[in-house]
XYZ file of C-alpha atoms in Angstrom:
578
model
C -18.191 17.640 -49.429
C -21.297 14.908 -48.470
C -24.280 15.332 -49.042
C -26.774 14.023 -47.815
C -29.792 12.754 -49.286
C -32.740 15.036 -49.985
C -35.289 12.554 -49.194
C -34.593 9.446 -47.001
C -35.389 6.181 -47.788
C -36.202 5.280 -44.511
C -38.431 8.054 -43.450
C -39.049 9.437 -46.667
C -38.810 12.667 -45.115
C -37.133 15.787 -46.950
C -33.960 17.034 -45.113
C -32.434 20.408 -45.827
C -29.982 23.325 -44.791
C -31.122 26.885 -43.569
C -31.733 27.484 -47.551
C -33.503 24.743 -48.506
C -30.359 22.666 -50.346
C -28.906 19.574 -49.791
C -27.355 19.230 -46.360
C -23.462 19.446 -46.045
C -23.114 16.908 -43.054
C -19.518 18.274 -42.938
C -20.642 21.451 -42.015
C -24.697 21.076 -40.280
C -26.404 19.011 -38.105
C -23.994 16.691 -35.529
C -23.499 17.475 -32.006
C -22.382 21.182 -32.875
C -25.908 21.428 -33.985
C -27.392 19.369 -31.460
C -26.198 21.323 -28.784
C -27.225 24.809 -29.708
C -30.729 23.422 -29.193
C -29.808 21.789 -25.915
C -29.708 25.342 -24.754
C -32.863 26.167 -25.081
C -34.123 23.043 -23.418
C -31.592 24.214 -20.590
C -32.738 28.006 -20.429
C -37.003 26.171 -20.747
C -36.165 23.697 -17.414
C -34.473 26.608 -15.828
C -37.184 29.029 -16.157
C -39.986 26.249 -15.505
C -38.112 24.317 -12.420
C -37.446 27.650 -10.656
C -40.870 28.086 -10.667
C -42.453 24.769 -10.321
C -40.360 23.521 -7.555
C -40.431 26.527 -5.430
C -44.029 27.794 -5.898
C -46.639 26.280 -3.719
C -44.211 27.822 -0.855
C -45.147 31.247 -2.423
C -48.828 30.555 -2.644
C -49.199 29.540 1.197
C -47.472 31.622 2.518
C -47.326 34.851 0.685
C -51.053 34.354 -1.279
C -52.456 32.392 1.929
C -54.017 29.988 -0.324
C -54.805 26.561 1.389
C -52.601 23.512 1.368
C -54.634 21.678 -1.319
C -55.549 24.519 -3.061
C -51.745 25.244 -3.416
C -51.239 21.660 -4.704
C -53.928 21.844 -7.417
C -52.693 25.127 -8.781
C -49.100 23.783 -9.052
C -50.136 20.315 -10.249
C -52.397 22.216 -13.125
C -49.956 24.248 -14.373
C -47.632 21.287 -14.713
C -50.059 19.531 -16.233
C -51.736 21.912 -19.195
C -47.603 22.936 -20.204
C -47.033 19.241 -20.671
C -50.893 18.877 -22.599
C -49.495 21.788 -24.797
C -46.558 20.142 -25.990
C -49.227 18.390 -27.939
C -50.020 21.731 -29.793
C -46.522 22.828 -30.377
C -46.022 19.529 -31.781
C -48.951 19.777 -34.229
C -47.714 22.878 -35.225
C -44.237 21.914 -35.868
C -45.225 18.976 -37.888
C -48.288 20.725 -40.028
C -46.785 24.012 -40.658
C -43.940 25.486 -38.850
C -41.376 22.779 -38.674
C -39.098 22.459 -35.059
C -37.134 25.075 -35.604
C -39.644 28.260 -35.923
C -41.466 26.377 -33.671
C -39.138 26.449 -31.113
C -37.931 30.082 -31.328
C -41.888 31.209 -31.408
C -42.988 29.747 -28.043
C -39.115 30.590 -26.764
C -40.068 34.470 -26.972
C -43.701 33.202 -25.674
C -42.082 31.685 -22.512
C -39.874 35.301 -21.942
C -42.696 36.751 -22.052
C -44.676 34.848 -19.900
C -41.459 34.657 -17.457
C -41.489 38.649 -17.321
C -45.225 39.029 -16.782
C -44.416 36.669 -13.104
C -41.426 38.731 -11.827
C -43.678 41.543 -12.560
C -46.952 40.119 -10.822
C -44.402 38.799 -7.576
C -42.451 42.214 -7.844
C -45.375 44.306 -7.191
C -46.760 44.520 -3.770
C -50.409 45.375 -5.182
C -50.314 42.481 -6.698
C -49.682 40.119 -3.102
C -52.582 40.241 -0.527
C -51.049 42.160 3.213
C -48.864 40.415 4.821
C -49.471 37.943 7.743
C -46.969 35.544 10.089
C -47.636 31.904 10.711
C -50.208 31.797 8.443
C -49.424 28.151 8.140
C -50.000 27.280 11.943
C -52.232 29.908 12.647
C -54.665 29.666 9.314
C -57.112 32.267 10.568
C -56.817 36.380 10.501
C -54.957 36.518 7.586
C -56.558 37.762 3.945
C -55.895 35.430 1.233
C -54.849 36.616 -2.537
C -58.101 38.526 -4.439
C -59.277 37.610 -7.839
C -58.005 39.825 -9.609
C -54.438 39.166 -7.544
C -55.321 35.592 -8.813
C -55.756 36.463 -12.149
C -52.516 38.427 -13.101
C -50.629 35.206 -11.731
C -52.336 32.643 -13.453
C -51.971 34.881 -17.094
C -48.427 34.717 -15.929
C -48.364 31.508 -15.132
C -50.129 29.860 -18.267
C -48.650 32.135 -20.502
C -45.183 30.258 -19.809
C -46.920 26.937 -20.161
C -47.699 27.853 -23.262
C -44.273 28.497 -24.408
C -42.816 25.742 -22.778
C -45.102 23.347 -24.220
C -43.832 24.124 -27.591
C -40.773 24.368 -26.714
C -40.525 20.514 -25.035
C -42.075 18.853 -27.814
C -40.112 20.084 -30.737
C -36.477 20.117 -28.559
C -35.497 16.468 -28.199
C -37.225 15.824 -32.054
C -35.013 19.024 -33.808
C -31.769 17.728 -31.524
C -32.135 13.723 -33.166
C -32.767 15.687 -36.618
C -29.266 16.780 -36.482
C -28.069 12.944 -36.820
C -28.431 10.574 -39.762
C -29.985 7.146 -38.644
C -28.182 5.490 -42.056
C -24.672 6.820 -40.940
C -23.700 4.420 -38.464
C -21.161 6.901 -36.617
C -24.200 9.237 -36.231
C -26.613 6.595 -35.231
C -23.849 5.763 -32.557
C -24.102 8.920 -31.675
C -27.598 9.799 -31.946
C -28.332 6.534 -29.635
C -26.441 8.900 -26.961
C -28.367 11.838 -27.614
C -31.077 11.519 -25.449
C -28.755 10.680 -22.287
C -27.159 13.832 -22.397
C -29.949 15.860 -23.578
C -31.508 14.975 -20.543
C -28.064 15.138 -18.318
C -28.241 19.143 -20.015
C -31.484 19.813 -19.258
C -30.562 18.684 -15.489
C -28.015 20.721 -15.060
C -30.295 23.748 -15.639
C -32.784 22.342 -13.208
C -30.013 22.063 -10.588
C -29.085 25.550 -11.055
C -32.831 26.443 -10.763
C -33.378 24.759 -7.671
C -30.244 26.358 -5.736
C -29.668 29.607 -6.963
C -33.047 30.510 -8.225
C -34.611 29.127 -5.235
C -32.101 30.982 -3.027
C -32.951 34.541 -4.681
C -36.800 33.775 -4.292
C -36.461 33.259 -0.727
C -33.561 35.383 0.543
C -33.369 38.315 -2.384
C -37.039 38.377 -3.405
C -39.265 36.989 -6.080
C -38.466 38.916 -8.778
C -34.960 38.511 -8.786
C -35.105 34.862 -9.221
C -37.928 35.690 -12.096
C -36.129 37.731 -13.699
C -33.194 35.688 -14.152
C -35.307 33.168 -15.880
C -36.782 35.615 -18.478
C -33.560 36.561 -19.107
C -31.938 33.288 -20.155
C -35.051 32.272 -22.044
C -34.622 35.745 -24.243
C -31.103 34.892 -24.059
C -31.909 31.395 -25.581
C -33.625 32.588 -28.651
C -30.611 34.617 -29.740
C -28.450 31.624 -29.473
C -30.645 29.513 -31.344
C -31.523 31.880 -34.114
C -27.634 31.975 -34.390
C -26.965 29.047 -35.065
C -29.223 28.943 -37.784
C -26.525 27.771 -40.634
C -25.473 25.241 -38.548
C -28.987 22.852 -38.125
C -30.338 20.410 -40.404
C -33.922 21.045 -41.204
C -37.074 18.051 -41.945
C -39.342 19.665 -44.105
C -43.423 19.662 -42.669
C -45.059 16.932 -44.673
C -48.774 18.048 -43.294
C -50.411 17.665 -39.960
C -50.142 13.959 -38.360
C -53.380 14.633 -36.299
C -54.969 15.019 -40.061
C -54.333 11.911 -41.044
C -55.398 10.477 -37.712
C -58.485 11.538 -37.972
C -58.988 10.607 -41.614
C -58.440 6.835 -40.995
C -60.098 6.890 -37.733
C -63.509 8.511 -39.238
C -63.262 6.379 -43.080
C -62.419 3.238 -41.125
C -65.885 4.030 -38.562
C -67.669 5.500 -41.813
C -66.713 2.126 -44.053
C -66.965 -0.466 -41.023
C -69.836 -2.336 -42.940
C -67.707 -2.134 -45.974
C -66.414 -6.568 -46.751
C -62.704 -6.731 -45.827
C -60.990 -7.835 -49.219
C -59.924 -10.970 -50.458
C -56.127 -10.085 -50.355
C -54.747 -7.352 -48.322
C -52.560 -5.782 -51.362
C -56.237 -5.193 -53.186
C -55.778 -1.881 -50.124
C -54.861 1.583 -51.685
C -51.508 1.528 -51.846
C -50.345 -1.694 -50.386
C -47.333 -2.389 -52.945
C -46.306 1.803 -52.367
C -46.372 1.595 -48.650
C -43.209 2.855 -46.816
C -44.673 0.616 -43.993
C -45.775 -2.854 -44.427
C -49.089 -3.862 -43.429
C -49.618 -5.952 -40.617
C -53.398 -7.894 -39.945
C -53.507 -6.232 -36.139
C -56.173 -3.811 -35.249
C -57.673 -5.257 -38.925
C -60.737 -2.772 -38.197
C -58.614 0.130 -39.559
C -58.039 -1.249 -42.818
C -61.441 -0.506 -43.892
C -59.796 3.382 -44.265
C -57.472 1.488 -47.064
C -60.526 -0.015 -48.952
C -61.805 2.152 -51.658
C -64.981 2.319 -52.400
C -66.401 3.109 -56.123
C -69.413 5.330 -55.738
C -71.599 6.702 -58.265
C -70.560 10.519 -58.504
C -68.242 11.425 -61.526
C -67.326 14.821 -60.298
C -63.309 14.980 -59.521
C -64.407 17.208 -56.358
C -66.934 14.378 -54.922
C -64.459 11.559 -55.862
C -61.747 13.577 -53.865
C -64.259 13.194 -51.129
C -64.380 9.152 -51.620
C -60.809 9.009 -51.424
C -59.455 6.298 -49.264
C -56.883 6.615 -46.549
C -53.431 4.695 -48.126
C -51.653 1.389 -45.955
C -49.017 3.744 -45.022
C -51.615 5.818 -43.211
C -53.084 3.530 -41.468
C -50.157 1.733 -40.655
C -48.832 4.947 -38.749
C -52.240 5.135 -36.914
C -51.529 1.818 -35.972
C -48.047 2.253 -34.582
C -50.145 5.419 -32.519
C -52.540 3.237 -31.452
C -50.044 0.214 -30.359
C -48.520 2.453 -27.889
C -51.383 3.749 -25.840
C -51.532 1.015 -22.923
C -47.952 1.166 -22.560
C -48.870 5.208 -22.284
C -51.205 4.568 -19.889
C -49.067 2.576 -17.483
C -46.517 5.888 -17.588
C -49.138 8.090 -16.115
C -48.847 7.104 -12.783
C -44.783 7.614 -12.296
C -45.152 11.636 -12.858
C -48.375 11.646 -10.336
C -45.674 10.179 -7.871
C -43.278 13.041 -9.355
C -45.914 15.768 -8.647
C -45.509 15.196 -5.150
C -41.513 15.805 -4.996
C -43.099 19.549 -6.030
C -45.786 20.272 -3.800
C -46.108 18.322 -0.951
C -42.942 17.223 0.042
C -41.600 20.963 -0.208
C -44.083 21.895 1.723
C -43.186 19.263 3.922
C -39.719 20.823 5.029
C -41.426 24.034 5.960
C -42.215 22.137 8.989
C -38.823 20.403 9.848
C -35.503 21.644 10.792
C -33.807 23.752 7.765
C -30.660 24.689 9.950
C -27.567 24.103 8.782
C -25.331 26.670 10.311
C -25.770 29.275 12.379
C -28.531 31.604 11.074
C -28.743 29.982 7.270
C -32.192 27.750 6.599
C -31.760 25.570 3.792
C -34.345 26.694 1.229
C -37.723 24.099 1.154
C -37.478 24.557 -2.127
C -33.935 23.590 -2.775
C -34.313 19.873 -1.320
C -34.827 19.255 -5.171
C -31.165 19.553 -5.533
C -30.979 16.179 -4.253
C -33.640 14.785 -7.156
C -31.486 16.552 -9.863
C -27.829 15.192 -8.038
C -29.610 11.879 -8.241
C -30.583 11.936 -11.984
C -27.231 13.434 -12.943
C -25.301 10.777 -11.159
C -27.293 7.942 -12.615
C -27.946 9.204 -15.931
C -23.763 9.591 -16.258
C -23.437 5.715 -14.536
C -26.092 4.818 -17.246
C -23.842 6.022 -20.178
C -20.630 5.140 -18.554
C -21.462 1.997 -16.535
C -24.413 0.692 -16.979
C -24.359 0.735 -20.860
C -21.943 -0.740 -21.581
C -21.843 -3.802 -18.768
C -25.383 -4.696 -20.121
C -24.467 -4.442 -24.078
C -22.120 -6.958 -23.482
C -24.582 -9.133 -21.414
C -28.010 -8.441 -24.184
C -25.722 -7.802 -27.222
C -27.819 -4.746 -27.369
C -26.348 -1.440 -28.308
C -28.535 0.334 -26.135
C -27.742 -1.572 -23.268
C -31.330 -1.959 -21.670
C -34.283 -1.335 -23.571
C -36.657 1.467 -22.983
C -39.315 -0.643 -21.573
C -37.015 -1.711 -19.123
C -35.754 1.485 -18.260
C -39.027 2.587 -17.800
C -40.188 -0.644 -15.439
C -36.644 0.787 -12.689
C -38.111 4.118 -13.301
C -41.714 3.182 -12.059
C -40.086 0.610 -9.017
C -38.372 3.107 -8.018
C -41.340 5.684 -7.268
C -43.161 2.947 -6.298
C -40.316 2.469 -3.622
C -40.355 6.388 -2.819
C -43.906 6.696 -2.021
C -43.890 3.985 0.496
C -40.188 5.748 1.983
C -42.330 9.195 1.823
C -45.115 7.318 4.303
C -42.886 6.439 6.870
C -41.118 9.419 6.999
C -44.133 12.010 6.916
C -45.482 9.601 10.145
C -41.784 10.047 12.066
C -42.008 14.107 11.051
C -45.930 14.613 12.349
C -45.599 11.854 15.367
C -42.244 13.829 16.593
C -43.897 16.985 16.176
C -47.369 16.239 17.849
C -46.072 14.252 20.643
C -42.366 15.340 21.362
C -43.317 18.644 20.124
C -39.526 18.475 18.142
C -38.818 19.227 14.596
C -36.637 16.633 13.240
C -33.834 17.248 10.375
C -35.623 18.180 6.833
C -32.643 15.932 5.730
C -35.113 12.838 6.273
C -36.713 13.878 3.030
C -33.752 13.234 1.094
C -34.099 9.736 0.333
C -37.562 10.011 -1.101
C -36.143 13.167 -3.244
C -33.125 10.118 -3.992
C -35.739 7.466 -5.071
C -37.761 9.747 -7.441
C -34.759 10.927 -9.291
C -33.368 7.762 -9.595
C -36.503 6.954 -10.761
C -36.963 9.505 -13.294
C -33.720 9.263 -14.669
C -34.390 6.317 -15.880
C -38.232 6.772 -16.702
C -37.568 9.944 -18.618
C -35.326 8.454 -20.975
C -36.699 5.329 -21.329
C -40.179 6.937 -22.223
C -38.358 10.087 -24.238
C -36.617 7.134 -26.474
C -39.978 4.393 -26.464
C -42.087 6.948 -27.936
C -39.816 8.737 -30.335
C -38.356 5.213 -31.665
C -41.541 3.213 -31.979
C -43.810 5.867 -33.269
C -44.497 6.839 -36.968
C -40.986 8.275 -38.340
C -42.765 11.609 -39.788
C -44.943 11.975 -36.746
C -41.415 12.448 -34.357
C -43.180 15.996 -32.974
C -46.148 14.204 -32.050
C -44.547 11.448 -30.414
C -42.449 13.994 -28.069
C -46.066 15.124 -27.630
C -47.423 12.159 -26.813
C -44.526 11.493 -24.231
C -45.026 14.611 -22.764
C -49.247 14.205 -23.064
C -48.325 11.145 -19.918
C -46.383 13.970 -17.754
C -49.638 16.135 -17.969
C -51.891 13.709 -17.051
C -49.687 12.463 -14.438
C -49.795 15.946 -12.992
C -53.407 16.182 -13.508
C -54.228 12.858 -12.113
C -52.179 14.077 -8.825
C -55.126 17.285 -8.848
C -58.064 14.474 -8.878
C -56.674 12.627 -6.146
C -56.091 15.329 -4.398
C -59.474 17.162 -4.692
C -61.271 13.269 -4.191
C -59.400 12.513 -1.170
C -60.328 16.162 0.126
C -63.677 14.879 -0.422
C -63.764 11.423 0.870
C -62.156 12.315 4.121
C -63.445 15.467 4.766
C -60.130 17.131 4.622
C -58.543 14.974 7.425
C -55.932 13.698 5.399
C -54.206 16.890 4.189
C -54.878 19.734 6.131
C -53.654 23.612 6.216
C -51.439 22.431 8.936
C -49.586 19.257 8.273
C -49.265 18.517 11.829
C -52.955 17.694 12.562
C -53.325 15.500 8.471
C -52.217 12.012 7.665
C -50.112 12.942 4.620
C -48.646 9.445 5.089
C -52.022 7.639 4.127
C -51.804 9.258 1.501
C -48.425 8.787 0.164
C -49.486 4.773 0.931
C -52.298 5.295 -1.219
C -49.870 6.304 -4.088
C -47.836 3.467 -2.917
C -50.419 0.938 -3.734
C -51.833 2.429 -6.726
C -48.164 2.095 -8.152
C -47.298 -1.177 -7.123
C -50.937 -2.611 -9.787
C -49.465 -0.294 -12.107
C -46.151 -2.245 -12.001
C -47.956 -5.003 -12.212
C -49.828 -4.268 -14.998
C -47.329 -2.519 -16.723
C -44.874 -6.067 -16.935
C -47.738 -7.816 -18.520
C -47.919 -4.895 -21.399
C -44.130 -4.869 -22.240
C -43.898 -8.453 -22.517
C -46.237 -8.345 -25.280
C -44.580 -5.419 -26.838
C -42.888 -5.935 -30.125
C -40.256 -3.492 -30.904
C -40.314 -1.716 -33.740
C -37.209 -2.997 -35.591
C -38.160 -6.186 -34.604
C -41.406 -6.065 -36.711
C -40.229 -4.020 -39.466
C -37.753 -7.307 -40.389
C -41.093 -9.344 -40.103
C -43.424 -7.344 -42.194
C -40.470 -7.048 -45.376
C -40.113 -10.523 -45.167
C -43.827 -10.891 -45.499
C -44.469 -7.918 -48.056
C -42.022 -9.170 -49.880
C -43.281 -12.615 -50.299
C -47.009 -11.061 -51.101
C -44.795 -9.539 -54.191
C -43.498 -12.248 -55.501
C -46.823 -14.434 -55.742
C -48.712 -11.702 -57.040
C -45.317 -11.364 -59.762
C -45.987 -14.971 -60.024
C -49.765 -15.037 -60.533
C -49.643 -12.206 -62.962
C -46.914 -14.727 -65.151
C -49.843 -17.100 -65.133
């Protein structure tokens, strides 16, 4: 039998089975572990891509809501499930751990999965009926409040579970590998790849079938199929409950954040010391100090005041080096954060207006079949499948022998294809949007909805490599206890991305008085603003090159700051000889 450790060295985190012993890697944890969990994630992008990609279709035409309007609501409820990854992650790290986590906002997402079919099932629920609302835009009575209302509950009931569920998934799937075996760090460096390759293959399924039901069956059906595999989901995950190896909840991350952040604003007039092992707990850190962002080591100083009391010394406590060091490693990867925003704003678009897009162009394919609008995302999802495979299989490989790197590429530079790509795909999405409305207007033609597929291509080329690349930058190079909060933080760029895209929107509506995107495509420039998004992405680029050349991985500075630490030890040793 091996065991393994209770407490890593590396992480100093407690790992345990389902009853709290000593893992038996024999028989937990691996890939038979790792890919009970990858169901959920599967049944999560299911649910939220059959929605997502297929919605703003539903609210023009069957809730008459405006073009923009449509966008916005789409683009928000992207955007706030992403932003509550950042709870489920607090909660998985401070109390719950990933597991519970997980299987809480699972049953949240069913839940919030069955409250849609039932608000789209329901004709009460839909305002009357009206043709060519999208041409015509006038006679027809657009969705009430209280219509409104039961779909939004619906709607942001499922972010809520889905948030959870996206920030814990990818952490609890790595859990089930052990960084200091080197067959399961192989392994693990894998992981992500086909965790995302899963999680696509439920998104392609989502965006053909689902889709198909929506349009040709009926709402509900397609609804209901998603509530079921999330419930589904849950009872394959709680089954495999022997099987998963468990990190034990040291305390909330966000806790610690804030204690450095306020003691190191609180103590700012506070002399830096002569030596930086005089800070609370240099010589015990599990991280070793480094002199950037110096302004936070003030949390590390303690300060002697006058009260005796144990309670109102607890108060004067100081924040340790391994503290701040972790707030550090946060705090490192925020421009590099920054510069990701832009690449899902570009994504956002693949959702609302380019579906909306095809419900102007030709959809027939044979005889009396129309290609669903909201299926053209089965071209995104063939894309990311094909490329994330070539990345494992080909790409990989060719480049480990070429950088000597395991990992073939790094993460930064997956992410800087990822965000040429979209780059590329906005100004592909300009030119083809001005062919579409110039062939409608003045030949009065449709032409193929097939020209969308190369910006559809671009994106998911573009994403497969983003995705990872961010997934893995974040996990690897934040704090090692904080894992949940770095999914969080991953997924914190996808929200604002998707937000971002609802600003933009709503300014440009402003700016232009609504001459760029219009009710009816035909008489908008939705190619100005796809250049727009263009531009804005190629200074992102830009800036984005200058950040990663400054980055310093992780590893890379670890090796560094031992070296260092360890010579601080040995002239202190030394000095306290003399």
């Amino acid at each position: 039998m091996v065991l393994a450790g209770a407490c890593s060295k590396e992480e100093n985190v407690l790992v345990v089975d389902y009853k709290g012993d000593l893992v038996d890697k024999t028989k937990t944890g691996g890939w038979l572990g790792a890919g009970l969990i990858l169901g959920t994630e599967l049944a999560e992008r299911m649910c939220v891509m059959g929605i997502a990609m297929n919605l703003v279709t539903y609210l023009v035409g069957d809730l008459h809501l405006s073009n923009s309007q449509s966008a916005t609501v789409v683009t928000n409820f992207m955007g706030t499930l992403n932003l509550l990854a950042l709870l489920g992650g607090f909660l998985a790290d401070a109390k719950f751990g990933r597991f519970l986590t997980v299987a809480i906002f699972s049953m949240i997402a069913a839940l919030g999965a069955t409250l849609l079919t039932i608000s789209t099932s329901v004709k009460s629920m839909q305002p009357p009926p009206c043709d060519d609302f999208r041409l015509m835009q006038h006679g027809c009575i657009p969705a009430s409040g209280g219509q409104l209302a039961m779909l939004y509950a619906s709607l942001y009931t499922i972010a809520l579970g889905a948030g959870g569920i996206k920030s814990n998934c990818s952490g609890f799937g790595s859990d089930q590998f052990d960084p200091k075996d080197p067959k399961e760090e192989k392994a693990m460096i894998f992981f992500f790849n086909r965790f995302y390759f899963c999680i696509s293959i439920g998104s392609l399924f989502a965006v053909t079938v689902l889709v198909y039901l929506q349009d040709n069956v009926g709402r509900g059906w397609g609804y209901g199929i998603s509530a079921v595999a999330m419930a589904l989901s849950v009872m394959v995950l709680v089954a495999g409950t022997p099987k998963y190896r468990y990190r034990v909840p040291e305390g909330s991350p966000l806790t610690v954040i804030w204690k450095v952040l306020y003691l190191a604003f609180k103590q700012r007039k506070v002399a830096y010391p002569n030596d930086p092992n005089e800070l609370e707990g240099y010589f015990t850190a599990n991280v070793a100090h480094t002199e950037k962002f110096r302004c936070l080591d003030k949390a590390a100083i303690s300060v002697v005041g006058n009260r005796s009391s144990p309670e109102k010394q607890s108060e004067k406590r100081s924040s340790t080096v391994t503290e701040v060091e972790e707030v550090k490693m946060v705090v490192k990867l925020l421009p590099i954060w920054a510069t990701c925003i832009l690449f899902w704003t570009i994504y956002s678009q693949m959702t609302t207006f380019s579906v909306e897009q095809a419900t102007y162009m030709d959809r027939r394919i044979t005889g009396s079949f129309l290609f669903p609008s909201g299926s053209l995302s089965v071209f995104l999802f063939i894309t990311i499948l094909t490329f994330t495979s070539l990345n494992e299989k080909l790409l990989v490989p060719i480049a480990g022998r070429i950088t000597h790197n395991p990992q073939g590429i790094t993460s930064l530079q997956r992410i800087a294809v990822g965000l040429f790509f979209s780059m590329l795909a906005m100004a592909v999405s300009a030119i083809v949007e001005k062919k579409r409305r110039d062939a409608s207007n003045n030949e009065n033609n449709s032409i193929s909805v097939f020209w969308l597929v190369p910006q559809f291509f671009l994106v998911g080329a573009g994403e497969a490599f983003a995705y990872v690349g961010q997934l893995e930058f974040f996990i690897r190079e934040g704090p090692a206890r904080m894992k949940s909060m770095s999914t969080g933080l991953f997924l914190a760029t996808v929200s604002m991305g998707f937000f971002f895209s609802s600003l933009l929107v709503t300014l440009v509506d402003k700016v232009t008085k609504r001459t760029w995107i219009t009710n009816n495509l035909n008489k908008g420039r939705l190619d100005y603003f796809y250049w727009m998004l263009a531009i804005l992405g190629a200074v992102n680029f830009v800036v984005f090159l200058v950040l990663a050349r400054r980055h310093e991985y992780k590893v890379e500075r670890e090796i560094q700051e031992i070296e260092l630490k360890d010579d601080k030890v040995e002239e202190a040793v030394k000095g306290m000889d003399v």
